[in-house]
XYZ file of C-alpha atoms in Angstrom:
670
model
C 190.331 162.265 4.899
C 186.552 162.673 5.558
C 187.073 166.131 7.326
C 189.035 167.576 4.219
C 186.712 166.407 1.626
C 183.732 167.747 3.624
C 185.815 171.134 3.895
C 186.424 171.059 0.066
C 182.600 170.872 -0.458
C 181.837 173.696 2.106
C 184.249 175.966 0.624
C 182.433 175.931 -2.726
C 183.851 175.244 -6.248
C 187.145 173.672 -5.614
C 188.323 173.575 -9.185
C 188.268 177.468 -9.278
C 191.305 177.498 -7.089
C 194.889 176.463 -7.854
C 197.037 176.182 -10.784
C 195.332 174.638 -14.119
C 197.244 172.716 -16.785
C 195.622 171.725 -20.061
C 195.597 167.804 -20.476
C 193.678 167.476 -23.746
C 191.641 169.537 -26.176
C 188.953 168.271 -28.559
C 186.772 170.672 -30.724
C 185.066 173.038 -28.102
C 185.919 170.851 -25.141
C 188.935 171.077 -22.876
C 190.116 168.582 -20.095
C 192.288 170.375 -17.424
C 193.960 169.150 -14.367
C 193.942 171.823 -11.397
C 196.086 171.624 -8.530
C 194.902 172.801 -5.053
C 196.382 172.585 -1.776
C 194.232 169.536 -0.792
C 193.764 167.685 -4.005
C 194.053 167.366 -7.867
C 190.914 168.213 -9.669
C 190.018 166.842 -13.269
C 187.915 169.350 -15.165
C 186.075 168.757 -18.352
C 184.593 171.970 -19.687
C 183.165 173.961 -22.715
C 182.069 177.587 -23.243
C 179.045 179.579 -24.629
C 180.353 182.963 -25.566
C 177.683 185.922 -25.601
C 177.932 189.619 -26.137
C 177.684 190.705 -22.278
C 178.243 187.306 -20.631
C 180.108 183.979 -20.683
C 178.853 180.607 -19.732
C 181.131 177.546 -18.908
C 179.621 174.132 -18.350
C 182.063 172.092 -16.227
C 182.475 168.481 -15.347
C 184.665 167.860 -12.221
C 185.910 164.942 -10.152
C 188.857 164.707 -7.559
C 191.515 162.540 -9.300
C 191.750 158.936 -8.451
C 189.487 159.310 -5.663
C 186.104 158.009 -4.196
C 184.699 161.614 -4.315
C 181.634 162.006 -6.669
C 181.584 163.494 -10.038
C 180.067 167.049 -9.944
C 178.785 169.126 -12.638
C 178.582 173.094 -12.579
C 177.316 175.912 -14.722
C 179.054 179.175 -14.360
C 177.783 182.740 -15.589
C 180.567 185.345 -16.028
C 179.057 188.932 -16.201
C 176.099 190.794 -14.790
C 173.828 188.109 -13.444
C 171.004 187.151 -15.796
C 169.501 183.916 -14.535
C 167.405 183.389 -11.724
C 167.969 180.807 -9.045
C 167.173 177.637 -11.133
C 168.511 176.723 -14.738
C 167.188 173.559 -16.316
C 167.840 171.219 -19.433
C 165.929 168.596 -20.931
C 167.659 165.518 -22.650
C 165.441 162.589 -23.615
C 162.590 163.912 -21.389
C 164.729 163.719 -18.493
C 164.764 167.224 -16.550
C 168.108 168.397 -15.318
C 168.306 171.005 -12.566
C 170.980 173.645 -11.752
C 170.477 175.451 -8.580
C 172.357 178.631 -7.709
C 175.190 178.018 -5.187
C 177.130 181.423 -5.325
C 176.308 184.906 -6.642
C 178.507 187.751 -6.883
C 178.453 191.180 -8.789
C 179.823 189.799 -11.989
C 179.531 186.224 -11.670
C 177.248 183.408 -10.231
C 177.496 179.462 -10.367
C 175.078 176.812 -10.527
C 175.500 173.383 -8.978
C 173.970 170.192 -10.670
C 171.428 168.564 -8.091
C 172.711 164.970 -8.438
C 169.953 163.009 -9.840
C 170.093 160.292 -12.562
C 173.866 161.330 -12.976
C 174.928 158.306 -14.745
C 172.133 158.539 -17.303
C 173.088 162.584 -17.834
C 176.772 161.512 -18.239
C 175.998 158.771 -20.709
C 173.741 161.179 -22.750
C 176.456 163.750 -22.920
C 178.846 160.974 -24.112
C 176.603 159.431 -26.765
C 175.183 162.143 -28.708
C 176.697 164.947 -31.086
C 173.673 167.188 -30.531
C 174.047 170.305 -28.477
C 173.165 170.563 -24.920
C 170.890 173.218 -24.161
C 170.105 175.099 -20.816
C 167.210 177.299 -20.285
C 165.602 179.276 -17.283
C 163.371 177.064 -15.539
C 159.521 177.798 -15.766
C 159.012 181.429 -15.926
C 162.427 182.322 -14.503
C 164.582 184.816 -16.542
C 167.548 184.094 -18.516
C 168.376 183.573 -22.025
C 168.697 180.090 -23.818
C 172.187 178.465 -23.678
C 173.550 176.076 -26.171
C 176.846 174.007 -25.548
C 178.008 172.004 -28.341
C 178.698 168.425 -27.474
C 180.991 167.656 -30.306
C 184.123 166.454 -28.587
C 182.367 165.705 -25.255
C 182.523 162.003 -25.886
C 186.340 162.109 -26.486
C 187.183 164.109 -23.628
C 184.888 162.462 -21.229
C 186.536 159.133 -22.205
C 190.111 160.911 -21.571
C 188.874 161.997 -18.238
C 188.001 158.398 -17.244
C 191.462 157.150 -18.504
C 193.710 159.994 -16.920
C 191.712 160.857 -13.740
C 189.763 157.468 -12.752
C 191.818 154.696 -13.566
C 189.947 153.852 -16.595
C 186.680 153.337 -14.805
C 183.331 155.022 -15.153
C 183.089 158.439 -13.950
C 179.956 157.800 -12.042
C 179.635 155.102 -9.562
C 176.117 153.779 -10.071
C 175.660 152.638 -6.415
C 176.307 156.108 -4.923
C 174.450 157.882 -7.553
C 171.116 155.871 -6.944
C 171.410 157.206 -3.485
C 170.913 160.672 -4.610
C 167.901 160.274 -6.870
C 165.374 162.903 -6.369
C 161.761 161.962 -5.767
C 159.493 162.382 -8.992
C 157.371 165.068 -6.980
C 160.487 167.310 -6.664
C 161.303 166.780 -10.481
C 157.727 167.882 -11.248
C 157.812 170.977 -8.904
C 161.236 171.599 -7.890
C 161.908 173.924 -4.923
C 164.113 177.076 -5.278
C 166.995 176.943 -2.812
C 169.385 179.598 -1.839
C 173.061 179.362 -1.930
C 173.599 178.377 1.427
C 171.023 175.693 1.399
C 172.625 174.305 -1.877
C 175.800 174.302 0.087
C 174.554 172.442 2.719
C 173.048 169.864 0.444
C 176.422 169.722 -1.231
C 177.998 169.025 2.200
C 175.414 166.363 2.918
C 176.105 164.818 -0.566
C 179.995 164.568 0.244
C 179.013 163.285 3.803
C 177.045 160.541 2.092
C 179.827 159.760 -0.450
C 182.453 159.563 2.464
C 180.357 156.919 4.252
C 179.840 155.155 0.992
C 183.614 155.095 0.473
C 184.113 153.615 3.918
C 181.767 150.895 2.873
C 183.467 150.309 -0.360
C 186.847 150.199 1.558
C 185.488 147.607 4.106
C 183.839 145.563 1.051
C 187.161 145.543 -0.555
C 188.914 144.413 2.757
C 186.274 141.657 3.332
C 186.869 140.531 -0.296
C 190.794 140.464 0.219
C 190.191 138.555 3.285
C 188.025 136.102 1.430
C 190.487 135.848 -1.324
C 193.290 135.094 1.075
C 191.286 132.301 2.563
C 189.479 131.333 -0.549
C 190.467 127.698 -0.782
C 189.808 126.712 2.667
C 186.357 129.028 2.635
C 185.198 127.081 -0.551
C 186.239 123.781 0.747
C 184.322 124.390 4.109
C 181.206 125.660 2.330
C 181.186 122.721 0.127
C 181.663 120.362 2.890
C 178.940 122.102 4.802
C 176.473 121.636 2.005
C 177.753 118.017 1.526
C 177.248 117.286 5.139
C 173.669 118.723 5.215
C 172.848 116.600 2.210
C 174.321 113.428 3.900
C 172.315 114.108 7.045
C 169.281 115.514 5.781
C 168.848 113.541 2.362
C 171.266 110.937 1.174
C 171.641 108.671 4.383
C 167.928 108.869 5.414
C 166.803 108.199 1.874
C 169.256 105.214 1.699
C 167.894 103.761 4.840
C 164.445 104.344 3.810
C 165.097 102.653 0.469
C 166.820 99.572 2.343
C 163.761 99.182 4.684
C 161.545 99.204 1.699
C 163.492 96.971 -0.536
C 163.884 94.398 2.457
C 160.243 94.440 2.996
C 159.411 93.872 -0.643
C 161.949 90.824 -0.773
C 160.272 89.335 2.291
C 156.843 89.831 0.713
C 158.030 88.466 -2.645
C 159.459 85.292 -1.223
C 156.265 84.607 0.909
C 154.063 85.150 -2.280
C 156.154 82.800 -4.391
C 155.845 80.161 -1.753
C 151.976 80.665 -1.876
C 151.803 80.329 -5.847
C 153.628 77.056 -5.615
C 150.475 75.632 -4.032
C 147.879 77.987 -5.891
C 149.317 77.474 -9.488
C 148.714 73.362 -9.160
C 145.365 74.029 -7.763
C 144.399 76.299 -10.472
C 145.498 74.105 -13.120
C 143.479 71.385 -11.806
C 140.288 73.495 -11.806
C 140.927 74.391 -15.427
C 141.049 70.755 -16.113
C 137.978 70.001 -14.743
C 136.419 72.974 -16.514
C 137.676 71.833 -19.777
C 136.200 68.152 -19.051
C 132.806 69.692 -18.368
C 132.984 71.995 -21.435
C 133.822 68.915 -23.524
C 131.067 66.955 -22.281
C 128.410 69.591 -22.805
C 129.699 70.314 -26.483
C 129.590 66.485 -27.119
C 125.892 66.260 -26.291
C 124.969 69.462 -28.324
C 127.157 68.866 -31.395
C 125.051 66.321 -33.302
C 122.159 68.676 -33.332
C 124.060 71.716 -34.327
C 123.965 71.584 -38.181
C 120.096 71.076 -38.406
C 119.668 73.837 -35.678
C 121.851 76.099 -37.460
C 120.265 75.642 -40.871
C 116.668 76.159 -39.677
C 117.966 79.327 -37.732
C 119.454 80.577 -41.032
C 116.232 80.051 -42.923
C 114.333 82.099 -40.335
C 116.944 84.747 -40.333
C 116.459 84.903 -44.144
C 112.710 84.832 -43.982
C 112.786 87.825 -41.485
C 115.154 89.943 -43.297
C 113.399 89.604 -46.541
C 110.101 90.724 -44.641
C 112.133 93.631 -43.006
C 113.332 94.735 -46.424
C 109.813 94.649 -48.061
C 108.433 96.528 -45.142
C 111.192 99.138 -45.204
C 110.635 99.741 -49.007
C 106.934 100.101 -48.434
C 107.589 102.773 -45.679
C 110.267 104.542 -48.059
C 107.782 104.561 -50.824
C 105.088 106.070 -48.622
C 107.600 108.838 -47.435
C 108.387 109.629 -50.940
C 104.727 109.956 -52.088
C 103.996 112.162 -49.029
C 106.931 114.240 -50.025
C 106.071 114.412 -53.669
C 102.524 115.384 -52.769
C 103.900 118.414 -50.823
C 105.795 119.398 -53.460
C 102.866 119.076 -55.872
C 101.022 121.407 -53.609
C 103.736 123.847 -53.329
C 104.286 123.901 -57.272
C 100.537 124.447 -57.963
C 100.700 127.496 -55.697
C 103.900 128.742 -57.560
C 101.830 128.125 -60.951
C 98.940 130.452 -59.506
C 101.529 133.130 -58.449
C 103.203 133.082 -61.781
C 99.868 133.312 -63.475
C 99.198 136.308 -61.661
C 102.547 137.839 -62.252
C 102.433 136.999 -65.970
C 98.898 138.891 -66.126
C 100.119 141.772 -64.064
C 103.181 142.090 -66.447
C 101.191 142.013 -69.676
C 98.908 144.600 -68.275
C 101.942 146.922 -67.487
C 103.815 146.486 -70.491
C 101.703 148.509 -72.934
C 101.713 151.508 -70.677
C 105.459 151.079 -70.574
C 105.837 150.896 -74.032
C 103.815 154.095 -74.577
C 105.998 155.785 -71.990
C 109.210 154.789 -73.694
C 107.702 155.876 -77.030
C 106.817 159.248 -75.641
C 110.315 159.849 -73.896
C 112.010 158.947 -77.271
C 109.890 161.342 -79.206
C 110.488 164.111 -76.699
C 114.297 163.385 -76.580
C 114.727 163.007 -80.503
C 112.495 166.066 -81.154
C 114.513 168.482 -78.923
C 116.745 170.444 -81.142
C 119.584 172.063 -79.208
C 120.619 174.665 -81.614
C 117.216 175.828 -82.080
C 116.717 176.068 -78.427
C 119.886 177.939 -77.864
C 119.096 180.396 -80.507
C 115.383 180.807 -79.100
C 116.571 181.167 -75.686
C 119.288 183.795 -76.634
C 116.502 185.831 -78.810
C 114.238 185.755 -75.653
C 117.004 187.183 -73.331
C 116.482 190.892 -73.165
C 119.877 191.281 -71.765
C 121.545 189.614 -74.591
C 119.590 191.712 -77.137
C 120.527 194.870 -75.339
C 124.547 193.601 -75.330
C 124.200 192.727 -78.925
C 123.009 196.436 -79.614
C 125.852 197.745 -77.340
C 128.377 195.507 -79.127
C 127.334 197.007 -82.770
C 127.378 200.422 -81.380
C 130.945 200.227 -79.823
C 131.989 198.458 -83.081
C 131.054 201.459 -85.080
C 132.586 203.794 -82.531
C 135.739 201.737 -82.691
C 135.930 201.764 -86.496
C 135.111 205.529 -86.570
C 137.774 206.050 -83.742
C 140.489 203.919 -85.748
C 140.040 206.190 -89.058
C 140.109 209.348 -86.848
C 143.356 207.947 -85.127
C 144.691 207.153 -88.451
C 144.003 210.476 -89.929
C 145.734 212.247 -87.000
C 148.666 209.900 -87.237
C 148.911 210.593 -91.054
C 148.696 214.501 -90.326
C 151.196 214.060 -87.253
C 153.642 212.420 -89.700
C 153.291 215.334 -92.421
C 153.692 217.920 -89.645
C 156.812 216.120 -88.458
C 158.057 216.258 -92.072
C 157.539 219.867 -92.246
C 159.246 220.450 -88.826
C 162.227 218.459 -90.098
C 162.418 220.680 -93.396
C 162.086 223.786 -91.179
C 164.855 222.659 -88.798
C 167.024 221.899 -91.522
C 167.417 225.373 -92.500
C 169.558 227.347 -90.070
C 167.923 230.394 -88.525
C 164.455 229.443 -89.460
C 161.748 230.038 -87.017
C 160.038 226.716 -86.480
C 157.645 227.467 -83.451
C 154.535 227.062 -85.320
C 155.658 223.745 -86.636
C 156.630 222.534 -83.264
C 153.408 223.757 -81.681
C 151.637 221.912 -84.361
C 153.444 218.735 -83.764
C 152.873 218.876 -79.984
C 149.266 219.615 -80.583
C 148.807 216.599 -83.008
C 150.929 214.125 -80.684
C 148.441 215.165 -77.848
C 145.563 214.556 -80.103
C 146.939 211.143 -81.244
C 147.609 210.182 -77.462
C 144.072 211.251 -76.500
C 142.477 209.171 -79.267
C 144.695 206.242 -78.537
C 143.289 206.185 -74.847
C 139.676 206.583 -76.216
C 140.058 203.866 -78.750
C 141.702 201.609 -75.791
C 138.742 202.533 -73.621
C 136.289 201.768 -76.294
C 138.145 198.385 -77.293
C 138.014 197.471 -73.498
C 134.447 198.186 -72.955
C 133.843 196.204 -76.290
C 135.631 193.158 -74.835
C 133.627 193.272 -71.708
C 130.410 193.435 -73.492
C 131.550 190.238 -75.611
C 132.595 188.499 -72.442
C 129.253 188.950 -70.925
C 127.636 187.991 -74.243
C 129.681 184.654 -74.165
C 128.941 184.133 -70.670
C 125.340 184.274 -71.391
C 125.622 182.009 -74.364
C 127.570 179.641 -72.290
C 124.791 179.571 -69.615
C 122.135 178.883 -72.105
C 124.128 176.111 -73.757
C 124.553 174.622 -70.516
C 120.894 174.872 -69.651
C 120.080 173.371 -73.070
C 122.601 170.545 -72.691
C 121.341 169.823 -69.299
C 117.456 169.568 -70.590
C 118.723 167.339 -73.384
C 120.747 165.171 -70.992
C 117.551 165.027 -68.654
C 115.414 163.912 -71.594
C 118.045 161.301 -72.573
C 118.089 159.971 -68.935
C 114.063 159.969 -68.975
C 114.209 158.031 -72.053
C 116.967 155.462 -70.715
C 115.123 154.946 -67.627
C 111.720 154.177 -69.606
C 113.377 151.770 -72.085
C 114.994 150.088 -69.061
C 111.860 149.607 -67.349
C 110.180 148.370 -70.435
C 113.164 145.905 -70.960
C 112.993 144.578 -67.357
C 109.160 144.100 -67.698
C 109.758 141.869 -70.867
C 112.399 140.012 -69.087
C 110.523 139.541 -66.296
C 107.482 138.267 -68.431
C 109.765 135.934 -70.339
C 111.158 134.413 -67.046
C 107.739 133.874 -65.519
C 106.376 132.069 -68.678
C 109.391 129.930 -68.734
C 109.210 129.124 -64.934
C 105.403 128.439 -65.554
C 106.024 126.217 -68.568
C 108.545 124.241 -66.752
C 106.384 123.393 -63.682
C 103.248 122.742 -65.600
C 104.803 120.685 -68.485
C 107.603 118.936 -66.780
C 107.893 119.253 -62.937
C 104.252 118.179 -62.075
C 103.763 115.544 -64.772
C 106.940 114.111 -63.450
C 106.065 113.915 -59.994
C 102.464 112.579 -60.336
C 103.884 109.747 -62.738
C 106.352 109.022 -60.010
C 103.631 108.603 -57.410
C 101.412 106.353 -59.635
C 104.725 104.293 -60.097
C 105.316 104.112 -56.350
C 101.392 103.176 -55.604
C 101.864 100.126 -57.928
C 104.833 99.287 -56.422
C 103.429 99.502 -52.911
C 100.516 96.985 -53.946
C 103.210 94.501 -55.251
C 104.962 94.755 -51.979
C 101.858 94.295 -49.768
C 101.226 91.190 -51.551
C 104.667 90.075 -51.071
C 104.654 90.943 -47.284
C 101.517 88.485 -46.820
C 103.563 85.703 -48.275
C 106.885 86.656 -46.388
C 105.055 86.844 -42.904
C 103.769 83.285 -43.734
C 107.292 82.219 -44.279
C 108.734 83.494 -41.016
C 106.123 81.914 -39.259
C 106.671 78.620 -40.776
C 110.383 78.848 -40.385
C 109.788 79.750 -36.805
C 107.405 76.855 -36.191
C 109.884 74.353 -37.816
C 112.820 75.741 -35.543
C 110.710 75.594 -32.446
C 109.643 72.057 -33.027
C 113.162 70.650 -33.748
C 114.487 72.455 -30.700
C 111.847 70.917 -28.464
C 112.280 67.429 -29.876
C 115.861 67.355 -28.826
C 115.723 69.690 -25.967
C 118.234 72.175 -27.676
C 117.642 75.189 -25.253
C 118.821 72.977 -22.097
C 121.768 71.632 -24.158
C 122.828 75.062 -25.070
C 122.307 76.487 -21.639
C 124.600 73.761 -20.327
C 127.361 74.563 -22.854
C 127.307 78.356 -22.298
C 127.642 77.559 -18.439
C 130.519 75.307 -19.084
C 132.299 77.871 -21.291
C 132.045 80.444 -18.703
C 133.467 78.323 -15.975
C 136.217 77.380 -18.533
C 137.098 81.111 -19.263
C 137.068 82.002 -15.366
C 139.593 79.021 -14.808
C 141.888 79.999 -17.492
C 141.862 83.853 -16.413
C 142.708 82.634 -12.920
C 145.534 80.297 -14.044
C 146.958 83.008 -16.327
C 147.106 85.550 -13.735
C 148.854 83.129 -11.114
C 151.495 82.154 -13.761
C 152.132 85.766 -14.645
C 152.444 86.895 -11.151
C 154.762 84.074 -10.386
C 156.951 84.759 -13.415
C 157.161 88.558 -12.629
C 158.205 87.885 -8.852
C 160.953 85.517 -10.066
C 162.377 88.175 -12.176
C 161.752 90.757 -9.520
C 163.329 89.078 -6.423
C 166.850 88.827 -7.783
C 166.769 92.214 -8.839
C 165.594 93.460 -5.425
C 168.435 91.456 -3.883
C 171.006 92.997 -6.186
C 169.568 96.550 -5.282
C 169.581 95.662 -1.613
C 173.129 94.892 -1.700
C 173.934 98.126 -3.606
C 171.964 100.336 -1.184
C 173.643 98.690 1.798
C 177.076 99.499 0.282
C 176.048 102.817 -0.320
C 174.724 103.499 3.156
C 178.032 102.258 4.542
C 180.240 104.629 2.073
C 177.983 107.665 3.074
C 178.339 106.809 6.768
C 182.173 106.642 6.347
C 182.055 109.867 4.216
C 180.082 111.825 6.918
C 182.583 110.794 9.522
C 185.298 112.309 7.039
C 183.431 115.500 6.396
C 182.969 116.043 10.138
C 186.659 115.446 10.764
C 187.787 117.824 8.187
C 185.048 120.464 8.996
C 186.556 120.445 12.615
C 189.978 121.240 11.214
C 188.838 123.886 8.787
C 186.899 125.757 11.555
C 190.000 125.565 13.625
C 192.236 126.833 10.501
C 189.467 129.571 9.582
C 188.899 130.827 13.299
C 190.782 134.111 12.768
C 189.109 134.610 9.356
C 185.778 134.165 10.877
C 186.549 136.696 13.651
C 187.859 139.050 11.267
C 184.949 138.696 8.900
C 182.491 139.010 11.715
C 184.105 142.430 12.760
C 184.100 143.790 8.965
C 180.401 142.663 8.583
C 179.407 144.344 11.884
C 181.382 147.341 10.858
C 179.664 147.480 7.490
C 176.299 147.245 8.987
C 177.148 150.307 11.185
C 178.367 152.232 8.000
C 175.098 151.195 6.008
C 173.133 152.688 8.959
C 174.994 155.855 8.519
C 174.546 155.899 4.906
C 170.784 155.362 5.417
C 170.901 158.224 7.863
C 172.883 160.365 5.792
C 170.556 159.600 2.671
C 167.463 160.345 4.689
C 169.036 163.703 5.639
C 169.828 164.427 2.022
C 166.453 163.457 0.675
C 164.681 165.648 3.113
C 165.606 168.647 1.164
C 163.823 167.417 -1.716
C 160.508 166.678 0.079
């Protein structure tokens, strides 16, 4: 089979030979089946008809075979294309290289690259498929309709490829060109393209052998699948039992046994330690009770004296804090007064400056108003018109033209009336048969010429008059715009001066208001508050002297009482006894808690140890069963393992052949 397929490739366009029969047609696309001596070829095609040449776009595949899909472009007629044609779909460059050339026909073979994407694009779009000469090569642009292509290609898959995709993606990926070739393709001659095609078929044949062996391996696996699946699962289970489950169970049994031994040993120790701790707590409680009994009679008097001392100290502290706060507030107010004095000075200067500026601003505003109000636009327009020598000249020209137009209209009217009378005379003359009316005819003709001449003259004068009027109107408009601009400028100057005067008056009012607020309200209020605070400080200082005496007296009475009863020694003894009692209580609590926890943990650990021991026994029994079953399965699958190894060795050899053939194929494109 390999030899026949390669021979098909070497002989060229296999679908051009044999008897063709149409299978299906859709729009401009046709699906044919062609019988040759070696194979049946399925061919989907469409045509672009020209005046001197016909172009056929073909997609071919050997029916129900592993052979790859091939795409051709045929030119019938005197050769027009160069050695490479190209198309671009979705920015992908598709290259067609010349594979054969005769006197009145040539063929191009699609260099297999991204073939799956190419076919999918043909199936998924209704747009046309355009082919152009590559780069600067010659040839006209071709446009093949893709309407119906999706339908025909789907029929081709169903009829010619068992419903499977026309392109085997694994095979197609083996022939994808390097990006460097796509960017700057080589120009191959026909023999080289044929060699590439033969290499392509060789690669396809190796790939087919690989697929066949993969199918054989898959079939072999399927025939033995239950035993294979069981063996694989048992091997995984054995690995888990040997490496994880059994070692982990043994480790858990060891650690649980050690924890049980330690717990039982510790519980025996606690039977001795807890009574000893209870005894220590009782002794500490007795010492605490004795110390409290000695200090208890003196506590009411001591606490009373302490409360009196604390009250006196708090009162003194409050008074000192109030004095400090009052002094801080006075300092803050003084700083604020200084700041306000500076602001008053600045406001006074601002007020004086504004009062000095307002009279000149008022005078400027009055002057601007007088200039604006006194500017008479109509007078200024007439004045500037009278001063314009060009305008005066145009007015004179206008009057002259008006008089000429009037005289021309009178002359034209006179000629038209005379022409009317001449035509009447001519009609009277011509109404009598045999009269010689030549003189009348000449007179009418003469008068018509004069009327026409005067009409042209009148038209010329009216046109010249209109031109003069337009120029006069332009001058009037220019002068009016200039006068309006000056008026607007005077208005803007007045508005600006009035706005400045208004701003100055507003600033003056605000500055006077701010100064009045500071002088009449803020400064007096701050000074009054400082006087009030100073009087309060004097009162507080007198109170502080008395409060210091109260503190000293309360401290003295407390000291005398404590010394008289030895309160410090009694308090020290009580604190020491209380500390010892707390320590004894904590120690006993910890031992009792530990004992309780261990008594709960011990039966749990013993129960867990029994479970772990049973699980270990079960796992070891299961390991024996797994090993026995694996021995049997290895025996049953010995033939499978041997056949599988042979197939895998063969596929490895084929893969190496595929790699070598692919390398030879890709070397063409480097």
